[in-house]
Amino acid sequence: MPSELVYQYFRQAKLPHIWCPGCGHGILMKDVVTAVDNLGLDRGKVCIVSGIGCSSRAAGYMDFDTIHTTHGRAIAFATGIKLANPELTVIVITGDGDASAIGGNHLIHACRRNIDLTVVVFNNNIYGMTGGQYSPTTPTGDFGTTAPYGNIDNSFDLPDLARSAGATYTGRGTAFHVPQTIKLIENGIKNKGLSLIDCMSVCPTYYGRKNKKGSAVDMMKWQRDNAVDYKKAQTMTEEELKGKLIIGEMYHKEMPEYTAEYQKLIERVGGAK
């Protein structure tokens, strides 16, 4: 990471971070910071919100106005922050379990409202901080400490879930595809509405070991070799896409944004008096 980004956007006293060697979360945290820097955002008007989990440690390292909330409630807190001060750029850093298990109800209703939040999911397919339990995004058949014989659940496709619930921008990046992921986060921030970017991380400690994925380098190489851009994927057969990871911008549609509509309501009711 360029040293100027470290000194400008991170709390020096909190570094180095405590993520495991080879974890992809540090790369994804840098992607968020780079997107903010590329857009020239006023750091004083950016709020970073996180819940609980490996991903949510990021809020403590980043030198913005930050709030480290309770498990699954990051989007609920972020909704309150955005409603209280719509001028803020509010970015939620959350994990696959934090966002789509205990926090799943908050996620779908934030999408339904199309409130202007950028939800960046650090998705490592596992509950990494609490012991390697399988999560809603653990692929069917893969193992976790709570799925010792293999996970029989179907896994969530988070961009599809968000789009179906009403989000107006969705995409997927990876820890390997850094420039593409930065651009997705930039576009998500610029979108006036709920944006969700599913960022595939690397967890060599719990997910990797449990599923014999090899080293962190091996897992990064897998992302490199098996990622397919969304537009290209539309021309491929189901058989050709088997075992592939679809990345890129998946959906973008302009729709009324919640805080703007809420302000119109206030003005209308106030005018009626």
Tab-separated table of C-alpha atoms in Angstrom:
chain	number	residue	atom	x	y	z
A	1	MET	CA	0.000	0.000	0.000
A	2	PRO	CA	1.397	3.476	-0.845
A	3	SER	CA	2.727	5.054	2.346
A	4	GLU	CA	0.771	8.268	1.757
A	5	LEU	CA	-2.484	6.314	1.998
A	6	VAL	CA	-1.354	4.731	5.265
A	7	TYR	CA	-0.533	8.082	6.879
A	8	GLN	CA	-3.585	9.861	5.495
A	9	TYR	CA	-6.310	7.321	6.135
A	10	PHE	CA	-5.238	4.968	8.921
A	11	ARG	CA	-4.834	5.221	12.695
A	12	GLN	CA	-1.134	4.574	13.124
A	13	ALA	CA	-1.443	3.460	16.739
A	14	LYS	CA	-3.762	0.620	15.689
A	15	LEU	CA	-1.354	-0.884	13.157
A	16	PRO	CA	-0.239	-3.517	12.301
A	17	HIS	CA	-3.611	-5.232	11.944
A	18	ILE	CA	-4.413	-8.541	13.637
A	19	TRP	CA	-5.761	-10.451	10.618
A	20	CYS	CA	-4.156	-13.814	9.932
A	21	PRO	CA	-1.213	-14.020	7.518
A	22	GLY	CA	-2.626	-14.375	4.013
A	23	CYS	CA	-6.062	-12.988	4.887
A	24	GLY	CA	-7.579	-10.980	2.038
A	25	HIS	CA	-9.253	-8.422	4.283
A	26	GLY	CA	-6.268	-6.073	4.353
A	27	ILE	CA	-6.347	-5.870	0.552
A	28	LEU	CA	-10.072	-5.131	0.564
A	29	MET	CA	-9.683	-2.469	3.270
A	30	LYS	CA	-7.059	-0.809	1.088
A	31	ASP	CA	-9.459	-0.980	-1.862
A	32	VAL	CA	-12.074	0.972	0.117
A	33	VAL	CA	-9.545	3.636	1.097
A	34	THR	CA	-8.231	3.903	-2.460
A	35	ALA	CA	-11.778	4.374	-3.780
A	36	VAL	CA	-12.374	7.181	-1.275
A	37	ASP	CA	-9.067	8.792	-2.255
A	38	ASN	CA	-9.708	8.448	-5.987
A	39	LEU	CA	-13.078	10.172	-5.604
A	40	GLY	CA	-11.501	13.024	-3.654
A	41	LEU	CA	-14.017	12.714	-0.817
A	42	ASP	CA	-13.735	14.929	2.251
A	43	ARG	CA	-12.538	12.546	4.970
A	44	GLY	CA	-14.547	14.525	7.524
A	45	LYS	CA	-17.738	13.708	5.653
A	46	VAL	CA	-17.156	9.971	5.332
A	47	CYS	CA	-18.495	7.610	8.002
A	48	ILE	CA	-17.372	3.980	8.183
A	49	VAL	CA	-19.756	1.587	9.937
A	50	SER	CA	-19.005	-2.037	10.817
A	51	GLY	CA	-20.658	-4.831	12.763
A	52	ILE	CA	-18.903	-7.813	14.322
A	53	GLY	CA	-16.521	-10.276	12.684
A	54	CYS	CA	-13.112	-10.385	11.045
A	55	SER	CA	-14.184	-7.810	8.454
A	56	SER	CA	-15.511	-5.420	11.037
A	57	ARG	CA	-12.093	-4.868	12.579
A	58	ALA	CA	-11.457	-2.579	9.604
A	59	ALA	CA	-13.394	0.305	11.166
A	60	GLY	CA	-10.895	0.471	14.026
A	61	TYR	CA	-7.935	0.845	11.668
A	62	MET	CA	-9.421	3.490	9.372
A	63	ASP	CA	-9.036	7.138	10.401
A	64	PHE	CA	-12.510	8.421	9.594
A	65	ASP	CA	-15.544	8.950	11.789
A	66	THR	CA	-16.170	5.276	12.498
A	67	ILE	CA	-18.571	3.174	14.511
A	68	HIS	CA	-18.037	-0.475	15.412
A	69	THR	CA	-21.516	-1.765	16.194
A	70	THR	CA	-23.135	-5.006	17.340
A	71	HIS	CA	-23.382	-8.245	15.391
A	72	GLY	CA	-25.616	-7.935	12.344
A	73	ARG	CA	-26.648	-4.363	13.099
A	74	ALA	CA	-24.166	-2.379	11.000
A	75	ILE	CA	-26.740	-1.522	8.325
A	76	ALA	CA	-29.320	-0.543	10.955
A	77	PHE	CA	-26.865	1.889	12.578
A	78	ALA	CA	-25.797	3.163	9.149
A	79	THR	CA	-29.429	3.808	8.240
A	80	GLY	CA	-29.833	6.002	11.324
A	81	ILE	CA	-26.615	7.878	10.577
A	82	LYS	CA	-27.636	8.551	6.970
A	83	LEU	CA	-31.112	9.727	7.967
A	84	ALA	CA	-29.670	12.031	10.629
A	85	ASN	CA	-27.145	13.549	8.185
A	86	PRO	CA	-27.868	12.761	4.528
A	87	GLU	CA	-24.799	14.745	3.418
A	88	LEU	CA	-22.478	12.078	4.790
A	89	THR	CA	-21.003	9.350	2.620
A	90	VAL	CA	-21.795	6.260	4.682
A	91	ILE	CA	-19.860	3.069	3.931
A	92	VAL	CA	-20.709	-0.196	5.667
A	93	ILE	CA	-17.932	-2.765	5.977
A	94	THR	CA	-19.441	-6.111	6.889
A	95	GLY	CA	-18.878	-9.826	6.555
A	96	ASP	CA	-20.934	-12.485	4.812
A	97	GLY	CA	-22.343	-13.765	8.109
A	98	ASP	CA	-22.748	-10.319	9.665
A	99	ALA	CA	-24.665	-9.034	6.616
A	100	SER	CA	-26.712	-12.003	5.486
A	101	ALA	CA	-27.352	-14.136	8.585
A	102	ILE	CA	-28.125	-12.193	11.766
A	103	GLY	CA	-28.137	-8.975	9.722
A	104	GLY	CA	-30.097	-10.323	6.771
A	105	ASN	CA	-33.352	-8.587	7.657
A	106	HIS	CA	-31.613	-5.213	7.928
A	107	LEU	CA	-29.940	-5.822	4.573
A	108	ILE	CA	-33.116	-6.572	2.645
A	109	HIS	CA	-35.018	-3.630	4.103
A	110	ALA	CA	-32.171	-1.193	3.421
A	111	CYS	CA	-32.240	-2.467	-0.157
A	112	ARG	CA	-36.032	-2.136	-0.279
A	113	ARG	CA	-35.795	1.481	0.857
A	114	ASN	CA	-32.889	2.206	-1.515
A	115	ILE	CA	-31.194	4.318	1.118
A	116	ASP	CA	-27.855	5.797	0.049
A	117	LEU	CA	-25.429	3.396	1.717
A	118	THR	CA	-22.475	1.590	0.184
A	119	VAL	CA	-22.322	-1.920	1.652
A	120	VAL	CA	-18.927	-3.551	1.094
A	121	VAL	CA	-19.068	-7.222	2.057
A	122	PHE	CA	-15.721	-8.808	2.938
A	123	ASN	CA	-16.892	-12.294	1.973
A	124	ASN	CA	-14.643	-15.133	3.131
A	125	ASN	CA	-17.362	-17.844	2.975
A	126	ILE	CA	-16.995	-18.642	6.674
A	127	TYR	CA	-17.320	-17.285	10.212
A	128	GLY	CA	-13.603	-16.711	10.595
A	129	MET	CA	-13.494	-14.858	13.913
A	130	THR	CA	-15.655	-17.196	15.978
A	131	GLY	CA	-14.322	-20.600	15.010
A	132	GLY	CA	-14.979	-21.486	11.392
A	133	GLN	CA	-18.727	-22.133	11.394
A	134	TYR	CA	-20.329	-22.268	7.957
A	135	SER	CA	-22.099	-19.091	6.821
A	136	PRO	CA	-24.933	-18.281	4.380
A	137	THR	CA	-22.344	-17.972	1.594
A	138	THR	CA	-20.409	-21.177	2.287
A	139	PRO	CA	-20.700	-23.171	-0.954
A	140	THR	CA	-22.898	-26.258	-0.831
A	141	GLY	CA	-20.767	-29.293	-0.004
A	142	ASP	CA	-17.972	-27.322	1.650
A	143	PHE	CA	-16.939	-27.897	5.243
A	144	GLY	CA	-17.013	-25.847	8.418
A	145	THR	CA	-16.725	-26.593	12.112
A	146	THR	CA	-20.533	-26.713	12.223
A	147	ALA	CA	-20.690	-28.676	8.964
A	148	PRO	CA	-18.144	-31.472	9.563
A	149	TYR	CA	-19.796	-33.696	6.944
A	150	GLY	CA	-20.340	-30.934	4.389
A	151	ASN	CA	-22.797	-28.054	4.110
A	152	ILE	CA	-26.145	-29.138	2.639
A	153	ASP	CA	-27.600	-25.595	2.486
A	154	ASN	CA	-27.841	-23.616	-0.738
A	155	SER	CA	-25.678	-20.515	-0.491
A	156	PHE	CA	-26.785	-16.928	-1.001
A	157	ASP	CA	-25.675	-15.004	-4.068
A	158	LEU	CA	-25.432	-11.631	-2.309
A	159	PRO	CA	-25.638	-9.371	-5.391
A	160	ASP	CA	-28.705	-11.284	-6.584
A	161	LEU	CA	-30.247	-11.078	-3.121
A	162	ALA	CA	-29.629	-7.316	-2.908
A	163	ARG	CA	-30.956	-6.652	-6.403
A	164	SER	CA	-34.094	-8.692	-5.736
A	165	ALA	CA	-34.710	-6.721	-2.546
A	166	GLY	CA	-34.387	-3.342	-4.316
A	167	ALA	CA	-30.719	-2.309	-4.341
A	168	THR	CA	-29.861	-0.076	-7.287
A	169	TYR	CA	-26.185	-1.007	-7.671
A	170	THR	CA	-24.592	-4.431	-7.256
A	171	GLY	CA	-21.276	-5.985	-8.193
A	172	ARG	CA	-18.666	-8.496	-7.152
A	173	GLY	CA	-14.911	-8.110	-6.826
A	174	THR	CA	-12.115	-10.210	-5.346
A	175	ALA	CA	-8.979	-9.752	-3.303
A	176	PHE	CA	-6.985	-10.636	-6.426
A	177	HIS	CA	-8.738	-8.254	-8.863
A	178	VAL	CA	-7.705	-5.053	-7.123
A	179	PRO	CA	-8.254	-2.377	-9.846
A	180	GLN	CA	-11.641	-3.834	-10.774
A	181	THR	CA	-12.753	-4.002	-7.149
A	182	ILE	CA	-11.684	-0.428	-6.453
A	183	LYS	CA	-13.734	0.726	-9.444
A	184	LEU	CA	-16.787	-1.199	-8.232
A	185	ILE	CA	-16.530	0.469	-4.823
A	186	GLU	CA	-16.119	3.893	-6.469
A	187	ASN	CA	-19.213	3.321	-8.589
A	188	GLY	CA	-21.116	2.076	-5.559
A	189	ILE	CA	-20.267	5.245	-3.640
A	190	LYS	CA	-21.322	7.442	-6.581
A	191	ASN	CA	-24.664	5.643	-6.916
A	192	LYS	CA	-27.458	7.506	-5.132
A	193	GLY	CA	-29.076	4.557	-3.440
A	194	LEU	CA	-28.241	1.234	-1.840
A	195	SER	CA	-25.089	-0.247	-3.353
A	196	LEU	CA	-23.744	-3.675	-2.479
A	197	ILE	CA	-20.317	-4.872	-3.558
A	198	ASP	CA	-19.651	-8.512	-2.722
A	199	CYS	CA	-15.861	-8.684	-2.273
A	200	MET	CA	-14.525	-12.221	-2.252
A	201	SER	CA	-11.765	-12.439	0.331
A	202	VAL	CA	-9.291	-15.192	1.181
A	203	CYS	CA	-9.419	-17.068	4.494
A	204	PRO	CA	-6.529	-19.555	4.521
A	205	THR	CA	-6.903	-20.253	8.240
A	206	TYR	CA	-10.414	-21.606	8.701
A	207	TYR	CA	-12.032	-21.889	5.273
A	208	GLY	CA	-8.844	-22.786	3.418
A	209	ARG	CA	-7.583	-25.444	5.819
A	210	LYS	CA	-11.001	-26.987	6.387
A	211	ASN	CA	-11.590	-27.308	2.647
A	212	LYS	CA	-8.034	-28.156	1.577
A	213	LYS	CA	-7.715	-25.043	-0.590
A	214	GLY	CA	-3.964	-24.802	-0.135
A	215	SER	CA	-2.056	-21.692	0.835
A	216	ALA	CA	-3.256	-18.099	0.630
A	217	VAL	CA	-1.322	-17.813	-2.619
A	218	ASP	CA	-3.123	-20.872	-3.989
A	219	MET	CA	-6.465	-19.338	-3.057
A	220	MET	CA	-5.557	-16.073	-4.775
A	221	LYS	CA	-4.493	-17.977	-7.866
A	222	TRP	CA	-7.858	-19.732	-7.853
A	223	GLN	CA	-9.573	-16.339	-7.981
A	224	ARG	CA	-7.301	-15.308	-10.827
A	225	ASP	CA	-7.919	-18.448	-12.851
A	226	ASN	CA	-11.649	-18.924	-12.251
A	227	ALA	CA	-13.116	-15.420	-12.297
A	228	VAL	CA	-15.345	-14.561	-15.262
A	229	ASP	CA	-16.572	-11.052	-16.015
A	230	TYR	CA	-20.336	-10.652	-15.721
A	231	LYS	CA	-20.790	-9.528	-19.327
A	232	LYS	CA	-18.852	-12.504	-20.651
A	233	ALA	CA	-20.803	-14.823	-18.373
A	234	GLN	CA	-24.024	-13.824	-20.140
A	235	THR	CA	-22.720	-15.536	-23.303
A	236	MET	CA	-21.653	-18.756	-21.559
A	237	THR	CA	-23.627	-21.910	-20.884
A	238	GLU	CA	-24.476	-23.210	-17.436
A	239	GLU	CA	-21.976	-26.016	-17.970
A	240	GLU	CA	-19.220	-23.568	-18.945
A	241	LEU	CA	-19.899	-21.507	-15.816
A	242	LYS	CA	-19.760	-24.477	-13.468
A	243	GLY	CA	-17.132	-23.807	-10.812
A	244	LYS	CA	-16.528	-20.253	-12.023
A	245	LEU	CA	-16.750	-17.034	-10.023
A	246	ILE	CA	-18.704	-14.265	-11.741
A	247	ILE	CA	-17.302	-10.803	-11.036
A	248	GLY	CA	-17.837	-7.249	-12.238
A	249	GLU	CA	-20.699	-4.775	-12.302
A	250	MET	CA	-23.962	-6.707	-12.269
A	251	TYR	CA	-26.750	-4.164	-11.924
A	252	HIS	CA	-27.265	-0.407	-11.959
A	253	LYS	CA	-30.579	1.396	-12.105
A	254	GLU	CA	-31.549	4.901	-11.024
A	255	MET	CA	-34.437	4.988	-8.568
A	256	PRO	CA	-35.670	7.476	-5.932
A	257	GLU	CA	-33.345	7.528	-2.927
A	258	TYR	CA	-34.809	7.164	0.547
A	259	THR	CA	-33.406	10.177	2.407
A	260	ALA	CA	-34.321	12.482	-0.499
A	261	GLU	CA	-37.864	11.118	-0.509
A	262	TYR	CA	-38.032	11.481	3.269
A	263	GLN	CA	-36.999	15.126	2.993
A	264	LYS	CA	-39.766	15.701	0.431
A	265	LEU	CA	-42.236	14.212	2.898
A	266	ILE	CA	-41.047	16.551	5.656
A	267	GLU	CA	-41.397	19.571	3.370
A	268	ARG	CA	-44.841	18.474	2.196
A	269	VAL	CA	-46.154	17.906	5.697
A	270	GLY	CA	-44.567	21.119	6.939
A	271	GLY	CA	-46.077	23.078	4.048
A	272	ALA	CA	-49.496	21.602	4.753
A	273	LYS	CA	-49.453	23.102	8.237
